[in-house]
Amino acid sequence: MEVLESKCNVCHARRNPSRVFTEENMDAYGSSIYEQVFVRKRMPRGSSIRLSEQESNALKNWLNTLK
Ligand code: HEC
């Protein structure tokens, strides 16, 4: 969750306000996050924000706990 806050929401709050991630909406967004980050690799967007390998693993593990 910290990864989402620091690496995703910073931008979504500005560019995509309907998708600011919270614990509450993870039921709805968990699978689309997985899809965008790990399958299609579209997010995070831009070159200034990248997930470190550690952050990427943390996010993946955490998403797995939701399912
Ligand atoms: C620098 C800006 C930026 C960052 C950083 C960013 N996003 Fe996004 N994201 C966008 C924008 C703009 C859209 C809407 C346009 C689009 O879908 O391309 C979007 C759309 C999405 C969508 C919806 C896609 C769809 O199918 O409609 C998801 C899910 C998403 N982002 C997940 C993430 C996750 C998870 C991260 C962090 C790991 C992240 N984003 C980081 C800008 C960003």
mmCIF file of N, CA and C and ligand atoms in Angstrom:
data_model
loop_
_atom_site.group_PDB
_atom_site.id
_atom_site.type_symbol
_atom_site.label_atom_id
_atom_site.label_comp_id
_atom_site.label_asym_id
_atom_site.label_seq_id
_atom_site.Cartn_x
_atom_site.Cartn_y
_atom_site.Cartn_z
ATOM 1 N N MET A 1 0.824 -1.222 0.000
ATOM 2 C CA MET A 1 0.000 0.000 0.000
ATOM 3 C C MET A 1 0.852 1.264 0.000
ATOM 4 N N GLU A 2 1.950 1.240 0.747
ATOM 5 C CA GLU A 2 2.808 2.435 0.739
ATOM 6 C C GLU A 2 3.349 2.693 -0.663
ATOM 7 N N VAL A 3 3.590 1.595 -1.387
ATOM 8 C CA VAL A 3 4.100 1.756 -2.742
ATOM 9 C C VAL A 3 3.069 2.475 -3.605
ATOM 10 N N LEU A 4 1.825 2.059 -3.475
ATOM 11 C CA LEU A 4 0.773 2.707 -4.258
ATOM 12 C C LEU A 4 0.669 4.182 -3.913
ATOM 13 N N GLU A 5 0.770 4.474 -2.617
ATOM 14 C CA GLU A 5 0.630 5.870 -2.207
ATOM 15 C C GLU A 5 1.749 6.728 -2.758
ATOM 16 N N SER A 6 2.980 6.232 -2.643
ATOM 17 C CA SER A 6 4.092 7.102 -2.992
ATOM 18 C C SER A 6 4.405 7.073 -4.484
ATOM 19 N N LYS A 7 4.102 5.961 -5.161
ATOM 20 C CA LYS A 7 4.511 5.863 -6.557
ATOM 21 C C LYS A 7 3.360 5.974 -7.540
ATOM 22 N N CYS A 8 2.163 5.853 -7.093
ATOM 23 C CA CYS A 8 1.033 5.854 -8.022
ATOM 24 C C CYS A 8 0.115 7.029 -7.753
ATOM 25 N N ASN A 9 -0.275 7.172 -6.490
ATOM 26 C CA ASN A 9 -1.249 8.210 -6.190
ATOM 27 C C ASN A 9 -0.724 9.617 -6.402
ATOM 28 N N VAL A 10 0.572 9.811 -6.246
ATOM 29 C CA VAL A 10 1.128 11.145 -6.479
ATOM 30 C C VAL A 10 0.742 11.645 -7.861
ATOM 31 N N CYS A 11 0.733 10.745 -8.795
ATOM 32 C CA CYS A 11 0.403 11.157 -10.151
ATOM 33 C C CYS A 11 -1.101 11.034 -10.419
ATOM 34 N N HIS A 12 -1.702 9.968 -9.956
ATOM 35 C CA HIS A 12 -3.137 9.794 -10.211
ATOM 36 C C HIS A 12 -3.962 10.933 -9.635
ATOM 37 N N ALA A 13 -3.536 11.462 -8.497
ATOM 38 C CA ALA A 13 -4.274 12.563 -7.891
ATOM 39 C C ALA A 13 -4.378 13.735 -8.863
ATOM 40 N N ARG A 14 -3.373 13.907 -9.664
ATOM 41 C CA ARG A 14 -3.367 14.994 -10.643
ATOM 42 C C ARG A 14 -3.972 14.586 -11.979
ATOM 43 N N ARG A 15 -3.594 13.408 -12.465
ATOM 44 C CA ARG A 15 -3.884 13.040 -13.840
ATOM 45 C C ARG A 15 -5.087 12.131 -13.985
ATOM 46 N N ASN A 16 -5.449 11.473 -12.911
ATOM 47 C CA ASN A 16 -6.462 10.431 -13.030
ATOM 48 C C ASN A 16 -7.223 10.320 -11.703
ATOM 49 N N PRO A 17 -7.874 11.423 -11.319
ATOM 50 C CA PRO A 17 -8.410 11.533 -9.956
ATOM 51 C C PRO A 17 -9.452 10.478 -9.603
ATOM 52 N N SER A 18 -10.061 9.860 -10.578
ATOM 53 C CA SER A 18 -11.032 8.825 -10.228
ATOM 54 C C SER A 18 -10.344 7.536 -9.803
ATOM 55 N N ARG A 19 -9.022 7.466 -9.998
ATOM 56 C CA ARG A 19 -8.312 6.259 -9.587
ATOM 57 C C ARG A 19 -7.196 6.570 -8.615
ATOM 58 N N VAL A 20 -7.562 7.209 -7.520
ATOM 59 C CA VAL A 20 -6.621 7.330 -6.428
ATOM 60 C C VAL A 20 -6.858 6.122 -5.543
ATOM 61 N N PHE A 21 -5.806 5.336 -5.332
ATOM 62 C CA PHE A 21 -5.990 4.045 -4.685
ATOM 63 C C PHE A 21 -6.064 4.155 -3.172
ATOM 64 N N THR A 22 -7.011 3.462 -2.589
ATOM 65 C CA THR A 22 -7.149 3.380 -1.139
ATOM 66 C C THR A 22 -7.351 1.920 -0.760
ATOM 67 N N GLU A 23 -7.213 1.609 0.513
ATOM 68 C CA GLU A 23 -7.466 0.236 0.941
ATOM 69 C C GLU A 23 -8.889 -0.181 0.574
ATOM 70 N N GLU A 24 -9.790 0.782 0.628
ATOM 71 C CA GLU A 24 -11.207 0.462 0.417
ATOM 72 C C GLU A 24 -11.501 0.057 -1.026
ATOM 73 N N ASN A 25 -10.821 0.657 -1.982
ATOM 74 C CA ASN A 25 -11.180 0.313 -3.362
ATOM 75 C C ASN A 25 -10.301 -0.784 -3.972
ATOM 76 N N MET A 26 -9.503 -1.435 -3.153
ATOM 77 C CA MET A 26 -8.632 -2.484 -3.685
ATOM 78 C C MET A 26 -9.393 -3.703 -4.183
ATOM 79 N N ASP A 27 -10.541 -3.966 -3.582
ATOM 80 C CA ASP A 27 -11.343 -5.076 -4.086
ATOM 81 C C ASP A 27 -11.674 -4.847 -5.551
ATOM 82 N N ALA A 28 -11.975 -3.605 -5.858
ATOM 83 C CA ALA A 28 -12.359 -3.292 -7.227
ATOM 84 C C ALA A 28 -11.148 -3.131 -8.138
ATOM 85 N N TYR A 29 -10.038 -2.592 -7.613
ATOM 86 C CA TYR A 29 -8.928 -2.238 -8.492
ATOM 87 C C TYR A 29 -7.747 -3.193 -8.465
ATOM 88 N N GLY A 30 -7.722 -4.078 -7.497
ATOM 89 C CA GLY A 30 -6.579 -4.972 -7.367
ATOM 90 C C GLY A 30 -6.174 -5.636 -8.665
ATOM 91 N N SER A 31 -7.152 -6.214 -9.371
ATOM 92 C CA SER A 31 -6.785 -6.959 -10.570
ATOM 93 C C SER A 31 -6.378 -6.034 -11.713
ATOM 94 N N SER A 32 -6.963 -4.839 -11.778
ATOM 95 C CA SER A 32 -6.540 -3.942 -12.857
ATOM 96 C C SER A 32 -5.156 -3.377 -12.583
ATOM 97 N N ILE A 33 -4.817 -3.229 -11.308
ATOM 98 C CA ILE A 33 -3.458 -2.803 -10.973
ATOM 99 C C ILE A 33 -2.468 -3.868 -11.424
ATOM 100 N N TYR A 34 -2.789 -5.105 -11.106
ATOM 101 C CA TYR A 34 -1.900 -6.190 -11.502
ATOM 102 C C TYR A 34 -1.707 -6.173 -13.017
ATOM 103 N N GLU A 35 -2.801 -6.057 -13.709
ATOM 104 C CA GLU A 35 -2.778 -6.038 -15.168
ATOM 105 C C GLU A 35 -1.913 -4.896 -15.716
ATOM 106 N N GLN A 36 -2.110 -3.701 -15.202
ATOM 107 C CA GLN A 36 -1.401 -2.538 -15.739
ATOM 108 C C GLN A 36 0.085 -2.559 -15.390
ATOM 109 N N VAL A 37 0.401 -3.043 -14.206
ATOM 110 C CA VAL A 37 1.796 -2.972 -13.775
ATOM 111 C C VAL A 37 2.597 -4.173 -14.260
ATOM 112 N N PHE A 38 2.010 -5.384 -14.133
ATOM 113 C CA PHE A 38 2.824 -6.577 -14.369
ATOM 114 C C PHE A 38 2.555 -7.259 -15.700
ATOM 115 N N VAL A 39 1.367 -7.111 -16.230
ATOM 116 C CA VAL A 39 1.078 -7.791 -17.484
ATOM 117 C C VAL A 39 1.362 -6.867 -18.667
ATOM 118 N N ARG A 40 0.791 -5.678 -18.624
ATOM 119 C CA ARG A 40 0.978 -4.787 -19.761
ATOM 120 C C ARG A 40 2.096 -3.778 -19.553
ATOM 121 N N LYS A 41 2.565 -3.682 -18.319
ATOM 122 C CA LYS A 41 3.670 -2.790 -17.977
ATOM 123 C C LYS A 41 3.434 -1.349 -18.421
ATOM 124 N N ARG A 42 2.232 -0.880 -18.283
ATOM 125 C CA ARG A 42 1.919 0.503 -18.647
ATOM 126 C C ARG A 42 2.114 1.464 -17.482
ATOM 127 N N MET A 43 2.073 0.936 -16.266
ATOM 128 C CA MET A 43 2.173 1.782 -15.082
ATOM 129 C C MET A 43 3.329 1.296 -14.229
ATOM 130 N N PRO A 44 3.989 2.130 -13.460
ATOM 131 C CA PRO A 44 3.801 3.571 -13.431
ATOM 132 C C PRO A 44 4.214 4.212 -14.744
ATOM 133 N N ARG A 45 3.607 5.290 -15.032
ATOM 134 C CA ARG A 45 3.795 5.939 -16.299
ATOM 135 C C ARG A 45 4.945 6.948 -16.236
ATOM 136 N N GLY A 46 5.568 7.177 -17.369
ATOM 137 C CA GLY A 46 6.603 8.205 -17.422
ATOM 138 C C GLY A 46 7.928 7.677 -16.915
ATOM 139 N N SER A 47 8.962 8.453 -17.101
ATOM 140 C CA SER A 47 10.281 7.957 -16.744
ATOM 141 C C SER A 47 10.718 8.431 -15.368
ATOM 142 N N SER A 48 10.023 9.423 -14.800
ATOM 143 C CA SER A 48 10.493 9.964 -13.528
ATOM 144 C C SER A 48 10.124 9.043 -12.370
ATOM 145 N N ILE A 49 9.072 8.260 -12.548
ATOM 146 C CA ILE A 49 8.648 7.387 -11.460
ATOM 147 C C ILE A 49 8.807 5.932 -11.868
ATOM 148 N N ARG A 50 9.624 5.243 -11.121
ATOM 149 C CA ARG A 50 9.873 3.828 -11.385
ATOM 150 C C ARG A 50 9.733 3.058 -10.092
ATOM 151 N N LEU A 51 9.328 1.823 -10.201
ATOM 152 C CA LEU A 51 9.324 0.967 -9.023
ATOM 153 C C LEU A 51 10.660 0.244 -8.956
ATOM 154 N N SER A 52 11.272 0.264 -7.790
ATOM 155 C CA SER A 52 12.461 -0.556 -7.622
ATOM 156 C C SER A 52 12.031 -2.017 -7.614
ATOM 157 N N GLU A 53 12.993 -2.899 -7.768
ATOM 158 C CA GLU A 53 12.654 -4.319 -7.770
ATOM 159 C C GLU A 53 11.983 -4.701 -6.454
ATOM 160 N N GLN A 54 12.506 -4.108 -5.386
ATOM 161 C CA GLN A 54 11.947 -4.357 -4.068
ATOM 162 C C GLN A 54 10.486 -3.904 -3.983
ATOM 163 N N GLU A 55 10.231 -2.721 -4.482
ATOM 164 C CA GLU A 55 8.872 -2.195 -4.429
ATOM 165 C C GLU A 55 7.939 -3.004 -5.311
ATOM 166 N N SER A 56 8.459 -3.384 -6.445
ATOM 167 C CA SER A 56 7.669 -4.187 -7.352
ATOM 168 C C SER A 56 7.295 -5.530 -6.734
ATOM 169 N N ASN A 57 8.267 -6.160 -6.062
ATOM 170 C CA ASN A 57 7.982 -7.424 -5.391
ATOM 171 C C ASN A 57 6.995 -7.241 -4.249
ATOM 172 N N ALA A 58 7.182 -6.159 -3.502
ATOM 173 C CA ALA A 58 6.275 -5.899 -2.384
ATOM 174 C C ALA A 58 4.854 -5.736 -2.894
ATOM 175 N N LEU A 59 4.704 -5.011 -3.971
ATOM 176 C CA LEU A 59 3.374 -4.786 -4.540
ATOM 177 C C LEU A 59 2.766 -6.097 -5.026
ATOM 178 N N LYS A 60 3.583 -6.879 -5.697
ATOM 179 C CA LYS A 60 3.074 -8.138 -6.227
ATOM 180 C C LYS A 60 2.626 -9.073 -5.106
ATOM 181 N N ASN A 61 3.474 -9.197 -4.085
ATOM 182 C CA ASN A 61 3.116 -10.063 -2.961
ATOM 183 C C ASN A 61 1.844 -9.597 -2.289
ATOM 184 N N TRP A 62 1.758 -8.292 -2.159
ATOM 185 C CA TRP A 62 0.600 -7.744 -1.471
ATOM 186 C C TRP A 62 -0.666 -7.960 -2.293
ATOM 187 N N LEU A 63 -0.579 -7.782 -3.583
ATOM 188 C CA LEU A 63 -1.748 -8.028 -4.430
ATOM 189 C C LEU A 63 -2.182 -9.488 -4.326
ATOM 190 N N ASN A 64 -1.208 -10.371 -4.213
ATOM 191 C CA ASN A 64 -1.556 -11.790 -4.087
ATOM 192 C C ASN A 64 -2.337 -12.084 -2.808
ATOM 193 N N THR A 65 -2.074 -11.306 -1.770
ATOM 194 C CA THR A 65 -2.812 -11.545 -0.525
ATOM 195 C C THR A 65 -4.260 -11.096 -0.631
ATOM 196 N N LEU A 66 -4.567 -10.277 -1.609
ATOM 197 C CA LEU A 66 -5.943 -9.786 -1.755
ATOM 198 C C LEU A 66 -6.852 -10.809 -2.399
ATOM 199 N N LYS A 67 -6.253 -11.671 -3.191
ATOM 200 C CA LYS A 67 -7.086 -12.566 -4.000
ATOM 201 C C LYS A 67 -7.564 -13.789 -3.234
HETATM 202 C C1 HEC B 1 3.165 9.884 -13.962
HETATM 203 C C2 HEC B 1 1.767 9.558 -13.827
HETATM 204 C C3 HEC B 1 1.284 8.187 -13.390
HETATM 205 C C4 HEC B 1 1.882 7.329 -12.516
HETATM 206 C C5 HEC B 1 3.184 7.498 -11.756
HETATM 207 C C6 HEC B 1 1.016 6.178 -12.421
HETATM 208 N N1 HEC B 1 -0.084 6.344 -13.221
HETATM 209 FE FE1 HEC B 1 -1.629 4.989 -13.478
HETATM 210 N N2 HEC B 1 -2.528 6.264 -14.800
HETATM 211 C C7 HEC B 1 -2.052 7.509 -15.174
HETATM 212 C C8 HEC B 1 -2.960 8.091 -16.150
HETATM 213 C C9 HEC B 1 -2.782 9.463 -16.798
HETATM 214 C C10 HEC B 1 -4.010 7.147 -16.341
HETATM 215 C C11 HEC B 1 -5.232 7.264 -17.245
HETATM 216 C C12 HEC B 1 -4.900 7.139 -18.680
HETATM 217 C C13 HEC B 1 -4.460 5.758 -19.077
HETATM 218 O O1 HEC B 1 -5.109 4.749 -18.710
HETATM 219 O O2 HEC B 1 -3.441 5.662 -19.754
HETATM 220 C C14 HEC B 1 -3.703 6.013 -15.472
HETATM 221 C C15 HEC B 1 -4.498 4.876 -15.396
HETATM 222 C C16 HEC B 1 -4.259 3.798 -14.553
HETATM 223 C C17 HEC B 1 -5.089 2.630 -14.427
HETATM 224 C C18 HEC B 1 -6.363 2.370 -15.185
HETATM 225 C C19 HEC B 1 -6.048 1.815 -16.544
HETATM 226 C C20 HEC B 1 -7.295 1.477 -17.284
HETATM 227 O O3 HEC B 1 -7.375 0.356 -17.783
HETATM 228 O O4 HEC B 1 -8.195 2.315 -17.359
HETATM 229 C C21 HEC B 1 -4.526 1.812 -13.490
HETATM 230 C C22 HEC B 1 -5.046 0.472 -12.987
HETATM 231 C C23 HEC B 1 -3.307 2.458 -13.049
HETATM 232 N N3 HEC B 1 -3.159 3.669 -13.696
HETATM 233 C C24 HEC B 1 -2.447 1.942 -12.111
HETATM 234 C C25 HEC B 1 -1.268 2.548 -11.682
HETATM 235 C C26 HEC B 1 -0.384 1.986 -10.688
HETATM 236 C C27 HEC B 1 -0.635 0.681 -9.940
HETATM 237 C C28 HEC B 1 0.661 2.850 -10.553
HETATM 238 C C29 HEC B 1 1.873 2.714 -9.634
HETATM 239 C C30 HEC B 1 2.607 1.482 -9.606
HETATM 240 C C31 HEC B 1 0.434 3.964 -11.450
HETATM 241 N N4 HEC B 1 -0.747 3.740 -12.111
HETATM 242 C C32 HEC B 1 1.281 5.062 -11.609
HETATM 243 C C33 HEC B 1 -0.900 8.112 -14.735
HETATM 244 C C34 HEC B 1 0.036 7.558 -13.835
#
